[in-house]
Backbone as a chain_set.jsonl record, in Angstrom:
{"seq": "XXXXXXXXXXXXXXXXXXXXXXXXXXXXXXXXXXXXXXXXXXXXXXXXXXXXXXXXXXXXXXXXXXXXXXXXXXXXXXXXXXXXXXXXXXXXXXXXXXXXXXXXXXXXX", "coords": {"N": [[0.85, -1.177, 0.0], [0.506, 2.181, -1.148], [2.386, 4.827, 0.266], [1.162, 8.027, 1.958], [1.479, 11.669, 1.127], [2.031, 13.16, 3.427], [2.837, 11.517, 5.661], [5.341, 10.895, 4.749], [6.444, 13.377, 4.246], [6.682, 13.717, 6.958], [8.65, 12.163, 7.907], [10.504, 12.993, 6.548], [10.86, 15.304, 7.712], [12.309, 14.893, 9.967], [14.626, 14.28, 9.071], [18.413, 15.211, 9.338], [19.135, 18.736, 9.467], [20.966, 20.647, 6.596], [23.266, 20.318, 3.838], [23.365, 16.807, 1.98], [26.257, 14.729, 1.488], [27.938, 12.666, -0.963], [29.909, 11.176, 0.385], [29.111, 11.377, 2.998], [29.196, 12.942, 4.928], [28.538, 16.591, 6.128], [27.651, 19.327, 4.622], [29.672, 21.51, 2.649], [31.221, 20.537, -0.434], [34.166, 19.807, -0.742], [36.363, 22.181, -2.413], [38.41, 21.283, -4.686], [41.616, 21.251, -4.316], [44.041, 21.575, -6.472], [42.768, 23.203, -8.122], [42.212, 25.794, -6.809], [44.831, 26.078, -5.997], [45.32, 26.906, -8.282], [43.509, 29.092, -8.607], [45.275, 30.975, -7.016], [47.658, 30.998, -7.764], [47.164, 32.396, -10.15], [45.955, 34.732, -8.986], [48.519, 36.014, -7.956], [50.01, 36.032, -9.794], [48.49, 37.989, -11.823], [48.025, 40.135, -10.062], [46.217, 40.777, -8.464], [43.239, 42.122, -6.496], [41.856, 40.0, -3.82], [39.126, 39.928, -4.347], [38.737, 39.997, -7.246], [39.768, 37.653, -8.491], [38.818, 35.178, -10.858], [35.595, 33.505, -10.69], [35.515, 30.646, -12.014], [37.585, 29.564, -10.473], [36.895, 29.155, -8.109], [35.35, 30.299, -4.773], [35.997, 33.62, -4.007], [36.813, 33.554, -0.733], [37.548, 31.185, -0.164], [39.563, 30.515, -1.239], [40.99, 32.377, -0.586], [41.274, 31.742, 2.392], [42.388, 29.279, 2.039], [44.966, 29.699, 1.35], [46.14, 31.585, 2.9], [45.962, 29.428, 5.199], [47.423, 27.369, 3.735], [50.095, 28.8, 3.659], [50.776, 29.128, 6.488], [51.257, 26.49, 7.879], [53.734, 25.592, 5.87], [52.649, 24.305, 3.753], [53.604, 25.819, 1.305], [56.555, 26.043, 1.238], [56.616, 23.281, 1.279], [55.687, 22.059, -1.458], [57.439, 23.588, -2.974], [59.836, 22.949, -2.36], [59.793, 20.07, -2.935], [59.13, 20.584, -5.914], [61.474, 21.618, -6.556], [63.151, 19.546, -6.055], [62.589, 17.465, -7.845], [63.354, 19.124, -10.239], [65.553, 19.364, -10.336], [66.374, 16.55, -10.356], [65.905, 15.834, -12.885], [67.875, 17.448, -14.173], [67.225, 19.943, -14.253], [67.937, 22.265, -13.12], [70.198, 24.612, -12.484], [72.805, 24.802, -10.11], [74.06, 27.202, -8.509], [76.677, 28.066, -6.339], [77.985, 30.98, -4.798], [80.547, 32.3, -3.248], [81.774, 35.377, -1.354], [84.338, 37.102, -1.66], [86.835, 37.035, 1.086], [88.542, 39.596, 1.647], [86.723, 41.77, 0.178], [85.069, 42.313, 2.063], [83.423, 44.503, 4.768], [85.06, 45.535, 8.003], [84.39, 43.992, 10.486], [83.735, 44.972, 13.895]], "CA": [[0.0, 0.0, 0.0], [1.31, 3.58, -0.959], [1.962, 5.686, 1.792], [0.647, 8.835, 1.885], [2.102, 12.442, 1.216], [2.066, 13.434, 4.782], [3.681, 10.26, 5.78], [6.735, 10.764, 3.818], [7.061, 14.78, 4.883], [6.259, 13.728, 8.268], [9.643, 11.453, 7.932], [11.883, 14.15, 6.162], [11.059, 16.442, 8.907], [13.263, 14.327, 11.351], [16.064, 13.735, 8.74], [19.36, 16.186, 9.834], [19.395, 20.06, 8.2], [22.112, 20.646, 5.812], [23.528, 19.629, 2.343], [24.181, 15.439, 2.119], [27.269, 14.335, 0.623], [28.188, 11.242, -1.609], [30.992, 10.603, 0.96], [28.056, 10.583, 3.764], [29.433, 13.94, 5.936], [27.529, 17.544, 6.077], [28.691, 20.401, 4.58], [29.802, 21.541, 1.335], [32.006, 19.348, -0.495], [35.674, 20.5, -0.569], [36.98, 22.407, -3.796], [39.909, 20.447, -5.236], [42.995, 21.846, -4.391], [44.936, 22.054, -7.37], [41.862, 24.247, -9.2], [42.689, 26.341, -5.37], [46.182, 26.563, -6.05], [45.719, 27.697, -9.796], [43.427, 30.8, -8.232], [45.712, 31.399, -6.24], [48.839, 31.686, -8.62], [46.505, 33.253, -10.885], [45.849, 35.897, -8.104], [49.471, 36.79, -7.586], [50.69, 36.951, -11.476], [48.1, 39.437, -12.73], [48.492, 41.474, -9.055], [44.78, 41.432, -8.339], [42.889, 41.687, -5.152], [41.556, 38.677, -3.848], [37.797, 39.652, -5.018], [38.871, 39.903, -8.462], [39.779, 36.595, -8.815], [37.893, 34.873, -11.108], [34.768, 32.583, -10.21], [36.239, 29.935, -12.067], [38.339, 29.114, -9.579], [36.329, 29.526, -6.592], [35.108, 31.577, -4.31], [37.814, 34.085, -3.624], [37.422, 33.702, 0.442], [37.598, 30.217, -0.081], [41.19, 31.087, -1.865], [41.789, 33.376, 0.543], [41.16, 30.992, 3.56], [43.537, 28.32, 1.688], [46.13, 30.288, 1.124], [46.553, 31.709, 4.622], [46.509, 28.207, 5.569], [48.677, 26.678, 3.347], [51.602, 29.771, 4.163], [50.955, 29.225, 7.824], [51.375, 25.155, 8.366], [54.503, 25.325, 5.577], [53.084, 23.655, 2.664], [54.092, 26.044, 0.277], [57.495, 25.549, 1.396], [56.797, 21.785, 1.302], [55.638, 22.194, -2.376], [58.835, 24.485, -3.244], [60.801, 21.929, -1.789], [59.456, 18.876, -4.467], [59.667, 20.884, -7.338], [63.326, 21.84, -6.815], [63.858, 18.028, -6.167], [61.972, 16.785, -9.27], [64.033, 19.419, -11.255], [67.216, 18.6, -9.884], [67.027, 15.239, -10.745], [66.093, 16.111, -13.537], [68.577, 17.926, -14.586], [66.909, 21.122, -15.397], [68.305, 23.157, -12.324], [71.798, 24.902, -12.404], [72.908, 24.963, -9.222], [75.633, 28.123, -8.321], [77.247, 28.303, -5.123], [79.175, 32.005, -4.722], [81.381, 32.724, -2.247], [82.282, 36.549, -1.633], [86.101, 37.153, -1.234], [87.008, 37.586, 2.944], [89.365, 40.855, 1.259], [86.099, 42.763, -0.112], [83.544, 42.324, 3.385], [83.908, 45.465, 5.514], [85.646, 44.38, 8.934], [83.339, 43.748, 11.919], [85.015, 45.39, 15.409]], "C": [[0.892, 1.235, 0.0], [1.288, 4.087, 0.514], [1.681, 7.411, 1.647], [1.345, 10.498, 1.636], [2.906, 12.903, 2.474], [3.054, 12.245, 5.47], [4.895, 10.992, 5.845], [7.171, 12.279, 4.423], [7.585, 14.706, 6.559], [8.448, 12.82, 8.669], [11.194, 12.341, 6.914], [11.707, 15.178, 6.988], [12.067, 15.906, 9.997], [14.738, 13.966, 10.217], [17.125, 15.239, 9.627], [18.658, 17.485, 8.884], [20.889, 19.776, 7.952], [22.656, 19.729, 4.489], [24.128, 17.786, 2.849], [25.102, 15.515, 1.005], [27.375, 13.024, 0.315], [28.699, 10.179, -0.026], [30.445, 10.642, 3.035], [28.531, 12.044, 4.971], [28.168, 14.867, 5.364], [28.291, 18.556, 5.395], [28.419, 20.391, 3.008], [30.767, 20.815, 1.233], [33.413, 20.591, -1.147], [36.08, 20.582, -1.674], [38.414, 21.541, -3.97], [40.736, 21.466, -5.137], [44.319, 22.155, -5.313], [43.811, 23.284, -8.382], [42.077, 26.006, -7.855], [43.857, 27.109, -5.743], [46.33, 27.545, -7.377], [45.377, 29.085, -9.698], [44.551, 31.438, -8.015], [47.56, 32.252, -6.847], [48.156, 32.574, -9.333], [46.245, 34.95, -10.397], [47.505, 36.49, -8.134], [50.714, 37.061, -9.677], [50.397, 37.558, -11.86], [47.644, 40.602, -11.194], [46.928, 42.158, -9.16], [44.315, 41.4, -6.832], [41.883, 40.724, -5.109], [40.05, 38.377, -4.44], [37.962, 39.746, -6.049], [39.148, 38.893, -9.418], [38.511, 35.773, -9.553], [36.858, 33.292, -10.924], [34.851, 31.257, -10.767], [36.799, 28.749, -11.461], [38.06, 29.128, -7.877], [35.848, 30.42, -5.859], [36.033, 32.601, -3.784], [38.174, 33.802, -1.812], [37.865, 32.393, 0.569], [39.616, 30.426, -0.648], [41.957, 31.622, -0.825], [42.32, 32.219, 1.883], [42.503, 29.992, 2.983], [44.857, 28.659, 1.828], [46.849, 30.543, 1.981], [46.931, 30.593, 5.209], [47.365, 27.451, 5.39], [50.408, 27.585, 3.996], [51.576, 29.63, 5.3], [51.633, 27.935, 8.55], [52.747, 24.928, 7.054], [54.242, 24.317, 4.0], [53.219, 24.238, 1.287], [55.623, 25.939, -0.202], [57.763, 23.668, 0.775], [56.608, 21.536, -0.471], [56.915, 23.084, -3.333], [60.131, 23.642, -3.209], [60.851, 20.608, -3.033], [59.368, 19.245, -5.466], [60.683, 21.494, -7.659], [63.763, 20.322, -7.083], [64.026, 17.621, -7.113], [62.552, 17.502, -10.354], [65.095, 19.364, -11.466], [67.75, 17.792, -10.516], [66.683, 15.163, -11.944], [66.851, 16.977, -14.995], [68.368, 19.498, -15.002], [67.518, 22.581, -14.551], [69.771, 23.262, -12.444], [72.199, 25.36, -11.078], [74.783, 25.976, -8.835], [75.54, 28.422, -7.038], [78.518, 29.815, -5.292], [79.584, 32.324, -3.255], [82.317, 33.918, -1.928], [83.658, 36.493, -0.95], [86.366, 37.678, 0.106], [87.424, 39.412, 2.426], [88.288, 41.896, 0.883], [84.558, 42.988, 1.244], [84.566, 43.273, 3.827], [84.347, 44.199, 7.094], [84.248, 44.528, 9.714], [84.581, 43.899, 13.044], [83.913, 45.177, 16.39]], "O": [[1.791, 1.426, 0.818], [0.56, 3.883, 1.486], [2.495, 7.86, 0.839], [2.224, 10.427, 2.494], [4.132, 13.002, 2.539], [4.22, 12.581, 5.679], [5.358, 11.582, 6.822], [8.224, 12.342, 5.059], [8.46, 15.328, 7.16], [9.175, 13.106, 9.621], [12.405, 12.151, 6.808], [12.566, 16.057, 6.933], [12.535, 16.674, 10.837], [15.753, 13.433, 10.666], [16.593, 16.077, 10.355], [17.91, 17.344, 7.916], [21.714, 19.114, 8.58], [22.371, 18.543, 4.323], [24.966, 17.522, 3.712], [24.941, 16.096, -0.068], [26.994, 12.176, 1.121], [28.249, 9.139, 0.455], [31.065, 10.18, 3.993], [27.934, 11.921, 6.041], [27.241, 14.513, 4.636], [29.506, 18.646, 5.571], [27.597, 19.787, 2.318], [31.347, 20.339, 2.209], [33.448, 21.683, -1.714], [36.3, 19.545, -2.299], [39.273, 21.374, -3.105], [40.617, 22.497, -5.8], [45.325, 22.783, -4.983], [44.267, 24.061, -9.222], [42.04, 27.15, -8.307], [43.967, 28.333, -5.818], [47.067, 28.517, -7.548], [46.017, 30.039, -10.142], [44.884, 32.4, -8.708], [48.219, 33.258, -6.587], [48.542, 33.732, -9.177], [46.299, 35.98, -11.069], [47.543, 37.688, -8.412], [51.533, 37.78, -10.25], [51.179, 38.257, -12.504], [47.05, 41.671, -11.338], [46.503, 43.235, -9.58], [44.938, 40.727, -6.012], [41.117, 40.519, -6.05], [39.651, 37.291, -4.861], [36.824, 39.491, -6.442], [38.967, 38.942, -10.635], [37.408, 35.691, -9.014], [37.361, 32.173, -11.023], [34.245, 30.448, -10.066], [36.669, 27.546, -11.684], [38.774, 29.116, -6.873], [35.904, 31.554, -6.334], [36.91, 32.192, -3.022], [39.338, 33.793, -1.412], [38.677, 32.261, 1.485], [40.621, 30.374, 0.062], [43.083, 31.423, -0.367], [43.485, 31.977, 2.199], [43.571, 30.055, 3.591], [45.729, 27.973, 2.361], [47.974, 30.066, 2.128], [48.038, 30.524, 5.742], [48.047, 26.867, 6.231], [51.408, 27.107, 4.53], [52.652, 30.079, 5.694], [52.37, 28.063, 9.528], [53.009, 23.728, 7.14], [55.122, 23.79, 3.32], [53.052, 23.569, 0.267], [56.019, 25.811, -1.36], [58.668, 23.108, 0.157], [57.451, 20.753, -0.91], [56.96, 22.897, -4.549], [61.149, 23.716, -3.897], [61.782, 20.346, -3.795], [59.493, 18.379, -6.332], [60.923, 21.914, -8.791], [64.485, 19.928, -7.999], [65.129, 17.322, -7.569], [62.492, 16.952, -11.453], [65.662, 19.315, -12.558], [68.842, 17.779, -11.084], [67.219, 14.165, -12.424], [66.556, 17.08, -16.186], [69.059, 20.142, -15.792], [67.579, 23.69, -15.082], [70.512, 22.281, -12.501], [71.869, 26.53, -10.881], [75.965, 25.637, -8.879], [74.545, 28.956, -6.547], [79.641, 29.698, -5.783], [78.82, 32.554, -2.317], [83.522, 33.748, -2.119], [83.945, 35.927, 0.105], [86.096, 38.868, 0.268], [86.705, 40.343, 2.79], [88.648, 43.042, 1.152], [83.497, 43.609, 1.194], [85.783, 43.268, 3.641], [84.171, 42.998, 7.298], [83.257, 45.177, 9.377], [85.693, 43.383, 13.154], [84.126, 45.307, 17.596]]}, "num_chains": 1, "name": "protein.A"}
């Protein structure tokens, strides 16, 4: 036997509020981080402010928020770090070590 309109409302009134996800949490579902990162270079090569960024790539506070985060916990460093490696060993980095002559530093007293 069908069940009735009322029924059925009566039984989505007790589900949770808020968006469901595939992956079964609440919330919105988390922009991919390399479309993140591309704002985010994108933001600092054409020297825009962060609302100018285009929608594209996200929402800009969402950019914003990343960004702060990533420069605060080191993983732009950590990313800086693996694509020196990967060019290294690749051969594509020239690596110069200079060493200024003791004879041209002022003294220190």
């Amino acid at each position: 036997m069908p069940r009735s309109t009322s029924h059925r409302r009566q039984r989505l009134g007790r589900l949770p509020s808020g968006a469901a996800r595939a992956d079964g949490l609440r919330g919105r579902q988390r922009l991919d981080d390399r479309r993140v990162l591309n704002g985010i270079v994108w933001k600092f090569r054409t020297d825009v402010v962060w609302r100018d960024v285009p929608e594209r790539y996200g929402p800009w506070a969402t950019l914003h928020t990343r960004f702060r985060g990533w420069a605060m916990d080191g993983t732009f460093d950590r990313m800086l770090r693996a694509a020196q490696a990967k060019a290294d060993a690749a051969g594509d980095i020239e690596w110069l070590v200079a060493f200024p002559r003791a004879g041209r530093l002022p003294a220190v007293r």
